CSV table of C-alpha atoms in Angstrom, one decimal:
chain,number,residue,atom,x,y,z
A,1,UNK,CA,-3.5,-54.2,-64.7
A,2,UNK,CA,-2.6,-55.6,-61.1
A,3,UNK,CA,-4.4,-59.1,-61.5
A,4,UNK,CA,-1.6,-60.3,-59.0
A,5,UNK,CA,-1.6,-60.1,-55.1
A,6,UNK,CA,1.0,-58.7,-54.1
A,7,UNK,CA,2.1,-61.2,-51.6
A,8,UNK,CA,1.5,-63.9,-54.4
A,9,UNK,CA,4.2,-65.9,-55.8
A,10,UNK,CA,3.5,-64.9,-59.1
A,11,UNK,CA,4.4,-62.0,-60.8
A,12,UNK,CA,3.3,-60.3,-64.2
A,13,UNK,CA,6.2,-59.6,-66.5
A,14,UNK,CA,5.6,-55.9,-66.7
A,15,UNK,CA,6.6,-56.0,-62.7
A,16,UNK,CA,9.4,-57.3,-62.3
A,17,UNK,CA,11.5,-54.5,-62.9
A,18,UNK,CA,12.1,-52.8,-59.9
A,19,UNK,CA,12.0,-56.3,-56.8
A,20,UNK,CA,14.7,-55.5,-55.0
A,21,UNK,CA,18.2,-57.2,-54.6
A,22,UNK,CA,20.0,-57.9,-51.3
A,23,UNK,CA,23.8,-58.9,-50.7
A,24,UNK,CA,24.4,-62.0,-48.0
A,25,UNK,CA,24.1,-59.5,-45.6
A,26,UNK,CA,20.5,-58.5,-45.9
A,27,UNK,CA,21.1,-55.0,-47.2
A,28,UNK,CA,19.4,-54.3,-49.7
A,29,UNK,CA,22.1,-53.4,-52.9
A,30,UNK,CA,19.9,-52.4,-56.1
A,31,UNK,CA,16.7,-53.6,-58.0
A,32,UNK,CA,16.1,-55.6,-61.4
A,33,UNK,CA,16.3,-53.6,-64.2
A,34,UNK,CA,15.4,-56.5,-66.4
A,35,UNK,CA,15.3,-60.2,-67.0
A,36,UNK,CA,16.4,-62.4,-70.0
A,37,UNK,CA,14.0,-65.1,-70.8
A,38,UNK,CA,14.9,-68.0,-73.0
A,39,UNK,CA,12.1,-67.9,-75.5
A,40,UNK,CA,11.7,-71.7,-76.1
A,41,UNK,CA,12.4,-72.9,-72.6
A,42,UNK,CA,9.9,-70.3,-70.4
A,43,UNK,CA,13.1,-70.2,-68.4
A,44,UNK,CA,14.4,-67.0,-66.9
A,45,UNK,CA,18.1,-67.1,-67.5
A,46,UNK,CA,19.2,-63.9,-66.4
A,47,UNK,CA,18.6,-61.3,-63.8
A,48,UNK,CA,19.6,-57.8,-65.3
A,49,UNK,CA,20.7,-55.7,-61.6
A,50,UNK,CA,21.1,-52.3,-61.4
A,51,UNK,CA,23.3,-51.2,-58.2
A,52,UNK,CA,21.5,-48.2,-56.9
A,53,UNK,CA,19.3,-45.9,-58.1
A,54,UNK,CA,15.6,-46.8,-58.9
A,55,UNK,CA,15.8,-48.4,-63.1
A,56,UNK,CA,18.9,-47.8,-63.8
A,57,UNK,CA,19.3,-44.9,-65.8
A,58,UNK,CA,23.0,-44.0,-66.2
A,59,UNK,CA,24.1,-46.7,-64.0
A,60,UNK,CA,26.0,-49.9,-64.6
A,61,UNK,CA,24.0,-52.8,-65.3
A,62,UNK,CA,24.8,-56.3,-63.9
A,63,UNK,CA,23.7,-59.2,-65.6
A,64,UNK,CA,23.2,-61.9,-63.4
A,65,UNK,CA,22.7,-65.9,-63.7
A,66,UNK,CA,19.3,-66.8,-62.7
A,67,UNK,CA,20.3,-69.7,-60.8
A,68,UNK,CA,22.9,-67.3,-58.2
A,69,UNK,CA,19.5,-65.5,-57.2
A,70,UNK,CA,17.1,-66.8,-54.4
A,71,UNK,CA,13.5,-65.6,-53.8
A,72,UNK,CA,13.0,-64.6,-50.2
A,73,UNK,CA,9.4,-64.4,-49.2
A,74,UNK,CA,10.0,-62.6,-46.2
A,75,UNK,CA,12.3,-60.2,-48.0
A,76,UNK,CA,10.0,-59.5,-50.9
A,77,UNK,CA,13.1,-59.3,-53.0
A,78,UNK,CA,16.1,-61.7,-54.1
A,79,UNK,CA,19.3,-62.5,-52.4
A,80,UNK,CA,23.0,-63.2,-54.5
A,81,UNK,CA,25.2,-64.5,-51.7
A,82,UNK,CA,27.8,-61.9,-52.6
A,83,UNK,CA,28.8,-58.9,-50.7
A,84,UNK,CA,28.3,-55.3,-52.4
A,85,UNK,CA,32.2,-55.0,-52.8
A,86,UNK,CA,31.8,-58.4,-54.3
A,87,UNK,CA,28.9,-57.7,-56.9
A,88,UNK,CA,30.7,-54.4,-57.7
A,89,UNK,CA,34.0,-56.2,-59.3
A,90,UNK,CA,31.7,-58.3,-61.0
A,91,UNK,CA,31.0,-57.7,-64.5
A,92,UNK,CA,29.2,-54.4,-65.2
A,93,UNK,CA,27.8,-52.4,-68.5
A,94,UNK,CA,26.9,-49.2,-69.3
A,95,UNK,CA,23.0,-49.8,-70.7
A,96,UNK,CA,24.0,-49.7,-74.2
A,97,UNK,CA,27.0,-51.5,-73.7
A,98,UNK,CA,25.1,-54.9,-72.3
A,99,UNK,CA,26.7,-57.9,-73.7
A,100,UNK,CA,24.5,-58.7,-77.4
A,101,UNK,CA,23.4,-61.8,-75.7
A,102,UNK,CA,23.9,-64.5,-76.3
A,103,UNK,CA,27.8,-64.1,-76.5
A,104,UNK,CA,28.9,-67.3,-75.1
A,105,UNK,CA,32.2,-66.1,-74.1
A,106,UNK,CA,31.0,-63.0,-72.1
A,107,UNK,CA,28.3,-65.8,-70.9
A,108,UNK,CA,30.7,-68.7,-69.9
A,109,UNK,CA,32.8,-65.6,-68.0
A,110,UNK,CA,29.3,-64.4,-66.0
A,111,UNK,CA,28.5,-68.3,-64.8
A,112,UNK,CA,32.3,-68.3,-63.7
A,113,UNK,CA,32.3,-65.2,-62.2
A,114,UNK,CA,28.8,-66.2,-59.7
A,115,UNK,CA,29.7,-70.2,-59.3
A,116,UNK,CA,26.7,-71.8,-61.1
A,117,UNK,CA,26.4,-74.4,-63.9
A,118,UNK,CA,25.7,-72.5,-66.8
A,119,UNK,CA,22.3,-72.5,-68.1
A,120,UNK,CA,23.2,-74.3,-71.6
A,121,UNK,CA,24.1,-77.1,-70.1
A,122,UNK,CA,21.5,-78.8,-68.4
B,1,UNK,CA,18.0,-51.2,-74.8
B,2,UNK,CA,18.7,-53.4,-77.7
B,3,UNK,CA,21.2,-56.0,-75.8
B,4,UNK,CA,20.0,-58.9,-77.6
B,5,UNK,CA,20.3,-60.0,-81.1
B,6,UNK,CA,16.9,-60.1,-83.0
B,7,UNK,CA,17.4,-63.8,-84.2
B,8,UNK,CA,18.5,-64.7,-80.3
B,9,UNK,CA,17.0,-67.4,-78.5
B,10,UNK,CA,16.8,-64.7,-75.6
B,11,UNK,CA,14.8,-61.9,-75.1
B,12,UNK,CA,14.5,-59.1,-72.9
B,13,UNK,CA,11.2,-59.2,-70.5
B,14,UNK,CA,10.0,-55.8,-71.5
B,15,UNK,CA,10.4,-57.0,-75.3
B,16,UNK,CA,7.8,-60.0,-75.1
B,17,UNK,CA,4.8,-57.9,-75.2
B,18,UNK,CA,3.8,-58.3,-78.6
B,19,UNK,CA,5.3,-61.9,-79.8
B,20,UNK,CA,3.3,-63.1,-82.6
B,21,UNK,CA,0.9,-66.0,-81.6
B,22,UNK,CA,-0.1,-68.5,-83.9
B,23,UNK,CA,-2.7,-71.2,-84.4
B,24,UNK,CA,-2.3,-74.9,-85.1
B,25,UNK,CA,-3.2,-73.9,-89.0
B,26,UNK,CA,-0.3,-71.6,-88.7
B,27,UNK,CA,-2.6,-67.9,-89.1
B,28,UNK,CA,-1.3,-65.0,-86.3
B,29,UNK,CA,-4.5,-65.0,-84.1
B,30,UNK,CA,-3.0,-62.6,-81.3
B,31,UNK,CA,-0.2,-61.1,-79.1
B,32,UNK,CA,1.5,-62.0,-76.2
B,33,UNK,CA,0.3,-58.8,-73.9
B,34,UNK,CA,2.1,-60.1,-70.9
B,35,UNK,CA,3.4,-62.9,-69.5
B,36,UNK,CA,3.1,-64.3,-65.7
B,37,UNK,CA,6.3,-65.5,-63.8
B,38,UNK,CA,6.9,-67.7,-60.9
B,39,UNK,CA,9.1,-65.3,-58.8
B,40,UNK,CA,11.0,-68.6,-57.0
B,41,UNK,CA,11.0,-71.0,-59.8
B,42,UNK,CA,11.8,-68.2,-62.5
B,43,UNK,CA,9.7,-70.1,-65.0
B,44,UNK,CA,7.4,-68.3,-67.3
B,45,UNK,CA,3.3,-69.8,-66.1
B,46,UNK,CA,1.4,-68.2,-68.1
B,47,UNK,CA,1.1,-65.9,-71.2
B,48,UNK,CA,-1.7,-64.0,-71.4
B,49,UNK,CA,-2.6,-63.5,-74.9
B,50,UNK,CA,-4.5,-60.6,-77.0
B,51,UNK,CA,-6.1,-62.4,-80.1
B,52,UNK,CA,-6.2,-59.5,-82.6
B,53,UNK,CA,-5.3,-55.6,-81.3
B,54,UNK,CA,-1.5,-54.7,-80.7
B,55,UNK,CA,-1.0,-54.7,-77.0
B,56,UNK,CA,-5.0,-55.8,-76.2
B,57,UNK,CA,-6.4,-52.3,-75.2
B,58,UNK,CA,-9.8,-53.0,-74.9
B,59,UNK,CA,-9.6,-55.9,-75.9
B,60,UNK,CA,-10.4,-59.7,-73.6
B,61,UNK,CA,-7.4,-61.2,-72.5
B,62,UNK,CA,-6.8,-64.6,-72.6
B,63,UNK,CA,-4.4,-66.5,-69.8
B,64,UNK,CA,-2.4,-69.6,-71.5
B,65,UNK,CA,-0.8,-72.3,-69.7
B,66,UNK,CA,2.9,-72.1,-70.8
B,67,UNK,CA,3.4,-75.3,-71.5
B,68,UNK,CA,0.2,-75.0,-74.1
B,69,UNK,CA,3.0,-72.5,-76.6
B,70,UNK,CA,5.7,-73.8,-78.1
B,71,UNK,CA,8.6,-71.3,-79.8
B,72,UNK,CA,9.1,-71.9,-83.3
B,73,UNK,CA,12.0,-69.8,-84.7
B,74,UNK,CA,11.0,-70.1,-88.2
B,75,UNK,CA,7.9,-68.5,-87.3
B,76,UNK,CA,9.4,-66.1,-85.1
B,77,UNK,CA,6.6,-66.4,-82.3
B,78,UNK,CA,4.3,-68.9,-80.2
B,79,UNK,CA,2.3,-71.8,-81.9
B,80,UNK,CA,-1.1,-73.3,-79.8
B,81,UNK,CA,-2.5,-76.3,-80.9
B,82,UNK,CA,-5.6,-75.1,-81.2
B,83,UNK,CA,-7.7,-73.0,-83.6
B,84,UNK,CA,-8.8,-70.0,-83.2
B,85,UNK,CA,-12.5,-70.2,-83.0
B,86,UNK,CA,-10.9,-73.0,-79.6
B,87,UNK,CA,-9.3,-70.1,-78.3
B,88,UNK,CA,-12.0,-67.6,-78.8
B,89,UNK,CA,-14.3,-70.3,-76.5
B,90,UNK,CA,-11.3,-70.3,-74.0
B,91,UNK,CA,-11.5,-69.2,-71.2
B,92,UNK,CA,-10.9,-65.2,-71.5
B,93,UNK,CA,-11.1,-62.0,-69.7
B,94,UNK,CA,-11.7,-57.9,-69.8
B,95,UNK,CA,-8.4,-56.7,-68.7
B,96,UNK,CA,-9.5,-55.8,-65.2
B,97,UNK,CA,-11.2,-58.8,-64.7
B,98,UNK,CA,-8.0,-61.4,-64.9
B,99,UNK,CA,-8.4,-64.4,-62.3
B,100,UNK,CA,-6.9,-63.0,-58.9
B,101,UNK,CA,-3.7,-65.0,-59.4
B,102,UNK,CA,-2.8,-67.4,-57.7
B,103,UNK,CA,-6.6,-68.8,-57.9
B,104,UNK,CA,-6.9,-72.4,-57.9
B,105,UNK,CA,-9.9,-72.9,-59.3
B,106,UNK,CA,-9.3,-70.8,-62.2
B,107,UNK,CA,-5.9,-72.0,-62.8
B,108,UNK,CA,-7.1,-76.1,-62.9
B,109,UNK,CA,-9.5,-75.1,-65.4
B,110,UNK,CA,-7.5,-73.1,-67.3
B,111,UNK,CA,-5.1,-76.5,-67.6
B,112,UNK,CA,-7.7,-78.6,-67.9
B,113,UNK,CA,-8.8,-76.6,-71.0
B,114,UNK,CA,-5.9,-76.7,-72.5
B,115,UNK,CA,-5.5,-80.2,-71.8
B,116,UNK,CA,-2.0,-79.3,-69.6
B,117,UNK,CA,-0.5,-80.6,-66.8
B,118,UNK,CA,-0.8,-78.1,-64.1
B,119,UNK,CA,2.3,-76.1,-63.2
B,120,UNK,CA,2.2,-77.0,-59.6
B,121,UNK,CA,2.2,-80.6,-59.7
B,122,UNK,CA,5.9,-80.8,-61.0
């Protein structure tokens, strides 16, 4: 069902998985894997980034707060203003080992770890 | 990938498709089939809703303002304050033939149906 331009600033669901990621530097560093919405809000809190490797399968997972990822237009993808070596310390999972959300201690360590406000408070 | 709790607040993008939707008398009248995000904002726009048929095959989609759903735990899905002879009169589509989004004359009159404030204006 593509009912979405591609250039459009919309974006079904079932297509997000897969925009690319880039690092500060422009190079592009892995893909969504997934997003976690918060069902009463509409609000997507968390961008799930796999580093390499096209969905993620047997990769790490990184889950990252919405608010440390900008849409680029120009890009077609979203930028974290981290390096790769950066985003690679950060905290990663193995796919079945994803934090069982929400875990507001693995949470509060995530908005720490990228600099934002975290999400539960405004 | 079963990262988040069941009861959660949160959900996993690819786990929407098929939140119950229910009607102002509180009956299930459809299925979220897919949801429409604004890739800057990260806000959820639009769901677009199956009434009756898991996952819609076949079946007319029908593109709801967010802000016209609101979450109710209890119920464990979407409420819309409307019936579901008013949502079978909404404005609704063949899978293949969803508005070309973004389209702003199908989008106003989707808001104006549903007597919403448009998205873009805040």
């Amino acid at each position: 069902m593509d009912f979405i331009r591609e250039a459009s600033p919309l974006i079904a669901g079932r297509k997000i998985a897969g925009t690319a990621v880039y690092d500060a530097g422009g190079d592009e560093i892995g893909v969504i894997y997934d997003v976690v919405i918060d069902k009463r809000t509409g609000k997507l809190i968390y961008a799930v980034v796999s580093l390499g490797g096209f969905l993620g399968i047997g990769k790490r997972l990184y889950p990252l707060p919405w608010s440390a990822l900008t849409y680029g237009s120009a890009l077609g993808g979203y930028e974290v203003h981290l390096s790769k070596a950066e985003l690679e310390e950060a905290p990663g999972f193995a796919p079945e080992q994803l934090p069982d959300f929400p875990d507001s201690d693995e949470e509060a360590k995530l908005h720490r770890y990228y600099h934002v406000e975290p999400y539960w408070t405004h």
